[in-house]
Amino acid sequence: MSPQGAAVRVRGLVTRLGGRTIHDGLDLEIPPGAVVGVVGASGSGKSVLLRTLLGLIPPAAGRIEVLGVDVQRAGPAARAALERRRGVLFQDGALFSTLTVLENVLVPLRRFTRLERRLLERLALSKIRLAGLPADVAGRRPDALSGGMRKRAGLARAIALDPEILFLDEPTAGLDPIGAAAFDELLARLARTLGLTVVMVTHDLDTLLGVCSRIAVLCDGRIVAEGPVDRVVAADHPWVKEYFHGARGRIAVAARRHGRREDT
């Protein structure tokens, strides 16, 4: 963790792809333990930002720190140590199609630990169950799973090493409303019980308002609003107003407020 305690700190990020400037002086700071939803219009660079935070896309300028590690300037050992402390779930799950669910979850465990196989398999099975999957799924390959089960298998792999921070790209994309709601509940429970910092790219209003403790709005290459959910929802920015106070947004915001009243 950095001395000031930020789990993620981005300063002056400039990202260019194919001659197009995606991010232009972007700043973002995420406190530890926060569940942050990054939201923005299609093509605003949300997934590019996530991949840049992971070190998969080199920025043209700026500085990125994750858990106190300078992502661009870290050497191989520091990068490997950071990878050990983070988990990642890409939109499609990114599972190895020729491996079973158990073998997929074992991949990071084998890479970063030297435990005997029996113990590794017990650890992997515990993560599969923690992700809400029955034990008999362990022997199946991804093509034998539903979309929701693949997401959960990918999540089991992402938490295999008990990470401090979890990065998610559109975690509920492609799921029906019931499956998406169940996955949201799972994410909220894991974040709470494991003490995770979560950074997720999402367009799902229910996820934003039901799971996230903070929201960061990406527009015109920068973060134009960031903070606790209620403060961002009330932000005076044209895109924020259109997104959260349009027809669908009003329903989701009202549902959030109604749910909080019921909880009190």
PDB file of N, CA, C and O in Angstrom, residues 91 101 105 180 222 241 243 262:
ATOM      1  N   GLN A  91     -14.463  -9.756 -19.149  1.00  0.00           N
ATOM      2  CA  GLN A  91     -15.885  -9.842 -19.465  1.00  0.00           C
ATOM      3  C   GLN A  91     -16.338 -11.252 -19.824  1.00  0.00           C
ATOM      4  O   GLN A  91     -17.402 -11.700 -19.403  1.00  0.00           O
ATOM      5  N   VAL A 101     -12.764 -26.571 -14.897  1.00  0.00           N
ATOM      6  CA  VAL A 101     -12.877 -25.456 -13.958  1.00  0.00           C
ATOM      7  C   VAL A 101     -11.804 -25.573 -12.876  1.00  0.00           C
ATOM      8  O   VAL A 101     -11.118 -24.589 -12.557  1.00  0.00           O
ATOM      9  N   VAL A 105      -8.735 -22.837 -12.090  1.00  0.00           N
ATOM     10  CA  VAL A 105      -8.496 -22.180 -10.806  1.00  0.00           C
ATOM     11  C   VAL A 105      -7.107 -22.521 -10.270  1.00  0.00           C
ATOM     12  O   VAL A 105      -6.490 -21.717  -9.550  1.00  0.00           O
ATOM     13  N   ALA A 180     -27.874 -11.808 -13.147  1.00  0.00           N
ATOM     14  CA  ALA A 180     -27.100 -10.608 -12.828  1.00  0.00           C
ATOM     15  C   ALA A 180     -27.289 -10.225 -11.361  1.00  0.00           C
ATOM     16  O   ALA A 180     -26.322  -9.862 -10.678  1.00  0.00           O
ATOM     17  N   ARG A 222     -11.540  12.080 -19.263  1.00  0.00           N
ATOM     18  CA  ARG A 222     -11.196  12.344 -17.872  1.00  0.00           C
ATOM     19  C   ARG A 222     -12.280  11.828 -16.937  1.00  0.00           C
ATOM     20  O   ARG A 222     -13.388  11.533 -17.365  1.00  0.00           O
ATOM     21  N   LYS A 241     -26.383  13.515 -15.487  1.00  0.00           N
ATOM     22  CA  LYS A 241     -27.821  13.767 -15.402  1.00  0.00           C
ATOM     23  C   LYS A 241     -28.594  12.873 -16.367  1.00  0.00           C
ATOM     24  O   LYS A 241     -29.628  12.296 -16.007  1.00  0.00           O
ATOM     25  N   TYR A 243     -27.675   9.994 -17.629  1.00  0.00           N
ATOM     26  CA  TYR A 243     -27.535   8.575 -17.288  1.00  0.00           C
ATOM     27  C   TYR A 243     -28.362   8.199 -16.061  1.00  0.00           C
ATOM     28  O   TYR A 243     -29.099   7.207 -16.074  1.00  0.00           O
ATOM     29  N   GLU A 262     -36.096   0.232   3.538  1.00  0.00           N
ATOM     30  CA  GLU A 262     -36.527  -1.047   4.087  1.00  0.00           C
ATOM     31  C   GLU A 262     -35.491  -1.642   5.025  1.00  0.00           C
ATOM     32  O   GLU A 262     -35.806  -2.371   5.962  1.00  0.00           O
TER      33      GLU A 262
END
